[in-house]
JSON list of C-alpha atoms in Angstrom, two decimals:
[
{"chain": "A", "resi": 1, "resn": "ALA", "atom": "CA", "xyz": [-14.63, -8.92, -23.10]},
{"chain": "A", "resi": 2, "resn": "ASP", "atom": "CA", "xyz": [-15.16, -12.80, -22.02]},
{"chain": "A", "resi": 3, "resn": "ASP", "atom": "CA", "xyz": [-12.28, -13.77, -24.92]},
{"chain": "A", "resi": 4, "resn": "LEU", "atom": "CA", "xyz": [-9.69, -12.32, -23.15]},
{"chain": "A", "resi": 5, "resn": "HIS", "atom": "CA", "xyz": [-10.08, -14.65, -20.43]},
{"chain": "A", "resi": 6, "resn": "THR", "atom": "CA", "xyz": [-7.95, -18.05, -20.80]},
{"chain": "A", "resi": 7, "resn": "GLU", "atom": "CA", "xyz": [-7.27, -20.40, -17.75]},
{"chain": "A", "resi": 8, "resn": "GLY", "atom": "CA", "xyz": [-3.52, -19.83, -17.84]},
{"chain": "A", "resi": 9, "resn": "ALA", "atom": "CA", "xyz": [-3.66, -15.63, -17.74]},
{"chain": "A", "resi": 10, "resn": "VAL", "atom": "CA", "xyz": [-6.54, -16.00, -14.96]},
{"chain": "A", "resi": 11, "resn": "ASP", "atom": "CA", "xyz": [-3.31, -17.92, -12.94]},
{"chain": "A", "resi": 12, "resn": "VAL", "atom": "CA", "xyz": [-1.01, -15.39, -14.14]},
{"chain": "A", "resi": 13, "resn": "VAL", "atom": "CA", "xyz": [-3.12, -12.75, -12.83]},
{"chain": "A", "resi": 14, "resn": "GLN", "atom": "CA", "xyz": [-4.33, -14.29, -9.64]},
{"chain": "A", "resi": 15, "resn": "LEU", "atom": "CA", "xyz": [-0.44, -14.50, -8.27]},
{"chain": "A", "resi": 16, "resn": "ILE", "atom": "CA", "xyz": [-0.20, -10.53, -9.60]},
{"chain": "A", "resi": 17, "resn": "THR", "atom": "CA", "xyz": [-3.56, -9.97, -7.35]},
{"chain": "A", "resi": 18, "resn": "ASP", "atom": "CA", "xyz": [-1.33, -11.64, -4.28]},
{"chain": "A", "resi": 19, "resn": "LEU", "atom": "CA", "xyz": [1.01, -9.09, -4.17]},
{"chain": "A", "resi": 20, "resn": "GLY", "atom": "CA", "xyz": [-1.49, -6.69, -2.91]},
{"chain": "A", "resi": 21, "resn": "SER", "atom": "CA", "xyz": [-3.64, -9.45, 0.03]},
{"chain": "A", "resi": 22, "resn": "PHE", "atom": "CA", "xyz": [-3.16, -8.65, 3.67]},
{"chain": "A", "resi": 23, "resn": "VAL", "atom": "CA", "xyz": [-0.88, -11.56, 4.24]},
{"chain": "A", "resi": 24, "resn": "THR", "atom": "CA", "xyz": [1.56, -10.67, 1.65]},
{"chain": "A", "resi": 25, "resn": "VAL", "atom": "CA", "xyz": [1.41, -7.05, 2.85]},
{"chain": "A", "resi": 26, "resn": "SER", "atom": "CA", "xyz": [1.44, -7.68, 6.28]},
{"chain": "A", "resi": 27, "resn": "ALA", "atom": "CA", "xyz": [4.89, -9.95, 5.49]},
{"chain": "A", "resi": 28, "resn": "LEU", "atom": "CA", "xyz": [6.28, -6.92, 3.78]},
{"chain": "A", "resi": 29, "resn": "VAL", "atom": "CA", "xyz": [5.28, -4.28, 6.49]},
{"chain": "A", "resi": 30, "resn": "LEU", "atom": "CA", "xyz": [6.90, -6.88, 8.77]},
{"chain": "A", "resi": 31, "resn": "ALA", "atom": "CA", "xyz": [10.41, -7.62, 7.48]},
{"chain": "A", "resi": 32, "resn": "THR", "atom": "CA", "xyz": [10.93, -3.54, 6.12]},
{"chain": "A", "resi": 33, "resn": "ALA", "atom": "CA", "xyz": [9.90, -2.52, 10.01]},
{"chain": "A", "resi": 34, "resn": "VAL", "atom": "CA", "xyz": [12.74, -5.33, 11.42]},
{"chain": "A", "resi": 35, "resn": "LEU", "atom": "CA", "xyz": [15.53, -3.53, 8.57]},
{"chain": "A", "resi": 36, "resn": "LEU", "atom": "CA", "xyz": [13.89, -0.34, 10.03]},
{"chain": "A", "resi": 37, "resn": "LEU", "atom": "CA", "xyz": [14.45, -0.99, 13.73]},
{"chain": "A", "resi": 38, "resn": "VAL", "atom": "CA", "xyz": [17.52, -2.53, 12.75]},
{"chain": "A", "resi": 39, "resn": "ARG", "atom": "CA", "xyz": [18.79, 1.23, 11.42]},
{"chain": "A", "resi": 40, "resn": "ARG", "atom": "CA", "xyz": [17.39, 2.94, 14.41]},
{"chain": "A", "resi": 41, "resn": "HIS", "atom": "CA", "xyz": [15.06, 4.46, 12.31]},
{"chain": "A", "resi": 42, "resn": "PHE", "atom": "CA", "xyz": [11.71, 4.55, 14.96]},
{"chain": "A", "resi": 43, "resn": "THR", "atom": "CA", "xyz": [9.89, 7.30, 13.87]},
{"chain": "A", "resi": 44, "resn": "GLU", "atom": "CA", "xyz": [9.45, 5.81, 10.12]},
{"chain": "A", "resi": 45, "resn": "VAL", "atom": "CA", "xyz": [8.48, 1.92, 11.81]},
{"chain": "A", "resi": 46, "resn": "VAL", "atom": "CA", "xyz": [5.97, 3.53, 13.32]},
{"chain": "A", "resi": 47, "resn": "ALA", "atom": "CA", "xyz": [4.44, 5.64, 10.58]},
{"chain": "A", "resi": 48, "resn": "LEU", "atom": "CA", "xyz": [4.88, 2.35, 8.50]},
{"chain": "A", "resi": 49, "resn": "VAL", "atom": "CA", "xyz": [3.28, 0.29, 10.83]},
{"chain": "A", "resi": 50, "resn": "ALA", "atom": "CA", "xyz": [0.65, 3.02, 12.13]},
{"chain": "A", "resi": 51, "resn": "GLY", "atom": "CA", "xyz": [-0.57, 3.33, 7.99]},
{"chain": "A", "resi": 52, "resn": "ALA", "atom": "CA", "xyz": [-0.73, -0.33, 6.69]},
{"chain": "A", "resi": 53, "resn": "ALA", "atom": "CA", "xyz": [-3.03, -0.71, 10.18]},
{"chain": "A", "resi": 54, "resn": "LEU", "atom": "CA", "xyz": [-5.03, 2.65, 9.44]},
{"chain": "A", "resi": 55, "resn": "VAL", "atom": "CA", "xyz": [-5.44, 1.26, 5.95]},
{"chain": "A", "resi": 56, "resn": "TYR", "atom": "CA", "xyz": [-6.51, -1.78, 6.98]},
{"chain": "A", "resi": 57, "resn": "ALA", "atom": "CA", "xyz": [-9.21, -0.40, 9.22]},
{"chain": "A", "resi": 58, "resn": "ALA", "atom": "CA", "xyz": [-10.56, 2.43, 6.99]},
{"chain": "A", "resi": 59, "resn": "VAL", "atom": "CA", "xyz": [-10.62, -0.84, 4.08]},
{"chain": "A", "resi": 60, "resn": "ARG", "atom": "CA", "xyz": [-12.83, -2.74, 6.25]},
{"chain": "A", "resi": 61, "resn": "ILE", "atom": "CA", "xyz": [-15.05, 0.66, 8.02]},
{"chain": "A", "resi": 62, "resn": "ALA", "atom": "CA", "xyz": [-15.31, 1.74, 4.06]},
{"chain": "A", "resi": 63, "resn": "LYS", "atom": "CA", "xyz": [-16.89, -1.61, 2.90]},
{"chain": "A", "resi": 64, "resn": "GLU", "atom": "CA", "xyz": [-19.08, -2.26, 5.77]},
{"chain": "A", "resi": 65, "resn": "GLY", "atom": "CA", "xyz": [-20.62, 1.64, 5.14]},
{"chain": "A", "resi": 66, "resn": "ILE", "atom": "CA", "xyz": [-20.68, 1.15, 1.75]},
{"chain": "A", "resi": 67, "resn": "ASP", "atom": "CA", "xyz": [-21.40, -2.01, 0.79]},
{"chain": "A", "resi": 68, "resn": "ARG", "atom": "CA", "xyz": [-21.37, -2.02, -2.79]},
{"chain": "A", "resi": 69, "resn": "PRO", "atom": "CA", "xyz": [-22.44, -5.14, -4.41]},
{"chain": "A", "resi": 70, "resn": "ARG", "atom": "CA", "xyz": [-19.77, -6.52, -6.70]},
{"chain": "A", "resi": 71, "resn": "PRO", "atom": "CA", "xyz": [-19.29, -7.45, -10.74]},
{"chain": "A", "resi": 72, "resn": "ALA", "atom": "CA", "xyz": [-21.14, -10.28, -12.29]},
{"chain": "A", "resi": 73, "resn": "ARG", "atom": "CA", "xyz": [-19.92, -13.28, -12.90]},
{"chain": "A", "resi": 74, "resn": "PRO", "atom": "CA", "xyz": [-16.36, -13.06, -10.98]},
{"chain": "A", "resi": 75, "resn": "LEU", "atom": "CA", "xyz": [-13.30, -15.42, -11.83]},
{"chain": "A", "resi": 76, "resn": "GLU", "atom": "CA", "xyz": [-12.38, -15.53, -8.69]},
{"chain": "A", "resi": 77, "resn": "VAL", "atom": "CA", "xyz": [-14.07, -15.99, -5.11]},
{"chain": "A", "resi": 78, "resn": "ALA", "atom": "CA", "xyz": [-14.13, -12.50, -3.27]},
{"chain": "A", "resi": 79, "resn": "HIS", "atom": "CA", "xyz": [-15.94, -11.67, 0.35]},
{"chain": "A", "resi": 80, "resn": "ASP", "atom": "CA", "xyz": [-16.91, -8.84, 1.67]},
{"chain": "A", "resi": 81, "resn": "SER", "atom": "CA", "xyz": [-18.50, -5.90, -0.63]},
{"chain": "A", "resi": 82, "resn": "SER", "atom": "CA", "xyz": [-16.51, -4.30, -3.62]},
{"chain": "A", "resi": 83, "resn": "PHE", "atom": "CA", "xyz": [-15.71, -0.64, -2.34]},
{"chain": "A", "resi": 84, "resn": "PRO", "atom": "CA", "xyz": [-12.78, 0.36, -2.09]},
{"chain": "A", "resi": 85, "resn": "SER", "atom": "CA", "xyz": [-10.94, -3.00, -3.36]},
{"chain": "A", "resi": 86, "resn": "GLY", "atom": "CA", "xyz": [-8.68, -3.91, -0.44]},
{"chain": "A", "resi": 87, "resn": "HIS", "atom": "CA", "xyz": [-6.37, -4.94, -2.74]},
{"chain": "A", "resi": 88, "resn": "ALA", "atom": "CA", "xyz": [-5.50, -1.82, -4.15]},
{"chain": "A", "resi": 89, "resn": "ALA", "atom": "CA", "xyz": [-5.68, -0.06, -1.15]},
{"chain": "A", "resi": 90, "resn": "TYR", "atom": "CA", "xyz": [-3.36, -2.41, 0.16]},
{"chain": "A", "resi": 91, "resn": "ALA", "atom": "CA", "xyz": [-0.94, -2.76, -2.83]},
{"chain": "A", "resi": 92, "resn": "THR", "atom": "CA", "xyz": [-0.26, 1.39, -1.71]},
{"chain": "A", "resi": 93, "resn": "VAL", "atom": "CA", "xyz": [1.88, 0.08, 0.89]},
{"chain": "A", "resi": 94, "resn": "TRP", "atom": "CA", "xyz": [4.57, -1.33, -1.68]},
{"chain": "A", "resi": 95, "resn": "ILE", "atom": "CA", "xyz": [5.26, 2.18, -2.65]},
{"chain": "A", "resi": 96, "resn": "GLY", "atom": "CA", "xyz": [5.49, 3.51, 0.99]},
{"chain": "A", "resi": 97, "resn": "VAL", "atom": "CA", "xyz": [7.98, 0.54, 1.25]},
{"chain": "A", "resi": 98, "resn": "ALA", "atom": "CA", "xyz": [10.14, 1.65, -1.66]},
{"chain": "A", "resi": 99, "resn": "LEU", "atom": "CA", "xyz": [10.03, 4.95, -0.72]},
{"chain": "A", "resi": 100, "resn": "LEU", "atom": "CA", "xyz": [11.66, 3.94, 2.44]},
{"chain": "A", "resi": 101, "resn": "VAL", "atom": "CA", "xyz": [13.77, 1.31, 1.72]},
{"chain": "A", "resi": 102, "resn": "ALA", "atom": "CA", "xyz": [15.36, 3.60, -1.16]},
{"chain": "A", "resi": 103, "resn": "GLY", "atom": "CA", "xyz": [17.05, 5.64, 1.74]},
{"chain": "A", "resi": 104, "resn": "ALA", "atom": "CA", "xyz": [19.48, 3.41, 2.13]},
{"chain": "A", "resi": 105, "resn": "LEU", "atom": "CA", "xyz": [20.09, 2.59, -1.43]},
{"chain": "A", "resi": 106, "resn": "ARG", "atom": "CA", "xyz": [22.78, 3.93, -3.50]},
{"chain": "A", "resi": 107, "resn": "GLY", "atom": "CA", "xyz": [22.60, 6.32, -6.77]},
{"chain": "A", "resi": 108, "resn": "LEU", "atom": "CA", "xyz": [19.28, 7.93, -8.41]},
{"chain": "A", "resi": 109, "resn": "ALA", "atom": "CA", "xyz": [18.53, 4.81, -10.75]},
{"chain": "A", "resi": 110, "resn": "SER", "atom": "CA", "xyz": [18.44, 2.32, -7.35]},
{"chain": "A", "resi": 111, "resn": "ARG", "atom": "CA", "xyz": [15.90, 4.57, -6.27]},
{"chain": "A", "resi": 112, "resn": "ALA", "atom": "CA", "xyz": [13.92, 5.61, -8.82]},
{"chain": "A", "resi": 113, "resn": "ALA", "atom": "CA", "xyz": [14.25, 1.92, -10.32]},
{"chain": "A", "resi": 114, "resn": "LEU", "atom": "CA", "xyz": [12.96, 0.45, -6.85]},
{"chain": "A", "resi": 115, "resn": "LEU", "atom": "CA", "xyz": [10.23, 2.66, -6.46]},
{"chain": "A", "resi": 116, "resn": "THR", "atom": "CA", "xyz": [9.10, 2.08, -9.98]},
{"chain": "A", "resi": 117, "resn": "LEU", "atom": "CA", "xyz": [8.98, -0.78, -9.30]},
{"chain": "A", "resi": 118, "resn": "ALA", "atom": "CA", "xyz": [6.89, -0.44, -6.54]},
{"chain": "A", "resi": 119, "resn": "ILE", "atom": "CA", "xyz": [4.38, 1.72, -8.71]},
{"chain": "A", "resi": 120, "resn": "VAL", "atom": "CA", "xyz": [4.04, -1.01, -11.58]},
{"chain": "A", "resi": 121, "resn": "ILE", "atom": "CA", "xyz": [3.19, -3.50, -8.31]},
{"chain": "A", "resi": 122, "resn": "ALA", "atom": "CA", "xyz": [0.24, -1.34, -7.27]},
{"chain": "A", "resi": 123, "resn": "VAL", "atom": "CA", "xyz": [-0.96, -0.81, -10.30]},
{"chain": "A", "resi": 124, "resn": "ALA", "atom": "CA", "xyz": [-0.88, -4.69, -11.62]},
{"chain": "A", "resi": 125, "resn": "VAL", "atom": "CA", "xyz": [-2.77, -5.24, -8.20]},
{"chain": "A", "resi": 126, "resn": "GLY", "atom": "CA", "xyz": [-5.44, -2.35, -8.72]},
{"chain": "A", "resi": 127, "resn": "LEU", "atom": "CA", "xyz": [-5.43, -3.81, -13.13]},
{"chain": "A", "resi": 128, "resn": "SER", "atom": "CA", "xyz": [-5.65, -7.66, -11.81]},
{"chain": "A", "resi": 129, "resn": "ARG", "atom": "CA", "xyz": [-8.92, -7.36, -9.53]},
{"chain": "A", "resi": 130, "resn": "ILE", "atom": "CA", "xyz": [-10.82, -5.53, -12.07]},
{"chain": "A", "resi": 131, "resn": "TYR", "atom": "CA", "xyz": [-9.76, -7.99, -14.76]},
{"chain": "A", "resi": 132, "resn": "LEU", "atom": "CA", "xyz": [-10.77, -11.05, -12.30]},
{"chain": "A", "resi": 133, "resn": "ARG", "atom": "CA", "xyz": [-14.11, -9.34, -12.55]},
{"chain": "A", "resi": 134, "resn": "VAL", "atom": "CA", "xyz": [-14.16, -8.87, -8.22]},
{"chain": "A", "resi": 135, "resn": "HIS", "atom": "CA", "xyz": [-14.01, -5.10, -8.34]},
{"chain": "A", "resi": 136, "resn": "PHE", "atom": "CA", "xyz": [-15.02, -2.11, -10.93]},
{"chain": "A", "resi": 137, "resn": "TRP", "atom": "CA", "xyz": [-12.63, 0.86, -11.51]},
{"chain": "A", "resi": 138, "resn": "SER", "atom": "CA", "xyz": [-14.06, 3.35, -9.20]},
{"chain": "A", "resi": 139, "resn": "ASP", "atom": "CA", "xyz": [-13.63, 0.29, -6.10]},
{"chain": "A", "resi": 140, "resn": "VAL", "atom": "CA", "xyz": [-10.05, 0.06, -7.45]},
{"chain": "A", "resi": 141, "resn": "ALA", "atom": "CA", "xyz": [-9.72, 4.15, -7.62]},
{"chain": "A", "resi": 142, "resn": "GLY", "atom": "CA", "xyz": [-10.89, 4.29, -4.48]},
{"chain": "A", "resi": 143, "resn": "GLY", "atom": "CA", "xyz": [-9.05, 1.95, -2.61]},
{"chain": "A", "resi": 144, "resn": "TRP", "atom": "CA", "xyz": [-5.68, 3.76, -4.31]},
{"chain": "A", "resi": 145, "resn": "GLY", "atom": "CA", "xyz": [-6.73, 7.09, -2.84]},
{"chain": "A", "resi": 146, "resn": "LEU", "atom": "CA", "xyz": [-7.70, 5.45, 0.70]},
{"chain": "A", "resi": 147, "resn": "GLY", "atom": "CA", "xyz": [-4.10, 4.08, 0.80]},
{"chain": "A", "resi": 148, "resn": "ALA", "atom": "CA", "xyz": [-2.22, 6.87, -0.60]},
{"chain": "A", "resi": 149, "resn": "GLY", "atom": "CA", "xyz": [-4.23, 9.17, 1.43]},
{"chain": "A", "resi": 150, "resn": "ILE", "atom": "CA", "xyz": [-3.67, 7.55, 4.60]},
{"chain": "A", "resi": 151, "resn": "LEU", "atom": "CA", "xyz": [0.28, 6.31, 3.83]},
{"chain": "A", "resi": 152, "resn": "GLY", "atom": "CA", "xyz": [0.84, 10.18, 2.61]},
{"chain": "A", "resi": 153, "resn": "THR", "atom": "CA", "xyz": [-0.88, 11.30, 5.97]},
{"chain": "A", "resi": 154, "resn": "CYS", "atom": "CA", "xyz": [1.32, 8.91, 8.54]},
{"chain": "A", "resi": 155, "resn": "ALA", "atom": "CA", "xyz": [4.29, 10.22, 6.35]},
{"chain": "A", "resi": 156, "resn": "ALA", "atom": "CA", "xyz": [4.17, 13.66, 6.53]},
{"chain": "A", "resi": 157, "resn": "ILE", "atom": "CA", "xyz": [3.44, 13.50, 10.29]},
{"chain": "A", "resi": 158, "resn": "ALA", "atom": "CA", "xyz": [6.85, 11.58, 10.56]},
{"chain": "A", "resi": 159, "resn": "LEU", "atom": "CA", "xyz": [8.12, 13.93, 9.20]},
{"chain": "A", "resi": 160, "resn": "ILE", "atom": "CA", "xyz": [6.64, 16.86, 11.50]},
{"chain": "A", "resi": 161, "resn": "VAL", "atom": "CA", "xyz": [7.72, 14.88, 14.26]},
{"chain": "A", "resi": 162, "resn": "SER", "atom": "CA", "xyz": [10.82, 13.73, 12.90]},
{"chain": "A", "resi": 163, "resn": "TYR", "atom": "CA", "xyz": [12.00, 17.79, 12.05]},
{"chain": "A", "resi": 164, "resn": "ILE", "atom": "CA", "xyz": [10.50, 18.74, 15.72]},
{"chain": "A", "resi": 165, "resn": "ARG", "atom": "CA", "xyz": [12.57, 15.91, 17.74]},
{"chain": "A", "resi": 166, "resn": "GLN", "atom": "CA", "xyz": [15.55, 17.09, 15.42]},
{"chain": "A", "resi": 167, "resn": "ASN", "atom": "CA", "xyz": [15.26, 21.02, 16.56]},
{"chain": "A", "resi": 168, "resn": "GLU", "atom": "CA", "xyz": [14.63, 20.48, 20.03]},
{"chain": "A", "resi": 169, "resn": "SER", "atom": "CA", "xyz": [18.22, 18.56, 20.52]},
{"chain": "A", "resi": 170, "resn": "GLU", "atom": "CA", "xyz": [20.03, 21.62, 19.02]},
{"chain": "A", "resi": 171, "resn": "PRO", "atom": "CA", "xyz": [21.41, 24.30, 21.21]},
{"chain": "A", "resi": 172, "resn": "ALA", "atom": "CA", "xyz": [19.45, 27.72, 20.91]},
{"chain": "A", "resi": 173, "resn": "PRO", "atom": "CA", "xyz": [21.77, 30.03, 19.06]},
{"chain": "A", "resi": 174, "resn": "SER", "atom": "CA", "xyz": [23.81, 31.77, 20.82]},
{"chain": "A", "resi": 175, "resn": "GLY", "atom": "CA", "xyz": [24.88, 35.94, 20.73]},
{"chain": "A", "resi": 176, "resn": "GLY", "atom": "CA", "xyz": [22.08, 38.69, 19.15]},
{"chain": "A", "resi": 177, "resn": "SER", "atom": "CA", "xyz": [19.40, 40.24, 20.64]},
{"chain": "A", "resi": 178, "resn": "PRO", "atom": "CA", "xyz": [16.13, 38.40, 21.49]}
]
């Protein structure tokens, strides 16, 4: 495995891993939230921001509670404990953002391309953490699962709330027996 690591490759992988950093994902969430606010998609904004905040909190809590040591001889400085991978968890936000933004795009091909790109980013970020020896495979899988679970739950709640709010504004059907 040591033969696979070159300075150039490590530099490229560090750029990829930065796509899953808290700072990068926070900027992505902020930009997407502004876009959604302009389009008056308030429920989606709440779901996205709450989901991202809950992913951050869950990563912090899990790292403190599990306190798993990191792999030996890392190629990048990493702090805190190893499980779950925060970068992998935060990278799932790219997929959530892609799903929200895809609704504004025309054509199935554009939507599929955007979602595919987001999935590739999330996978690349997770694998970059393994390559840089700052996480084990299980740390990355745990981060992906944590992020996907929280974001999926927030999305489901947003769908239910939207459905209920939409049905409240519709008049009751007339005629017929009660």
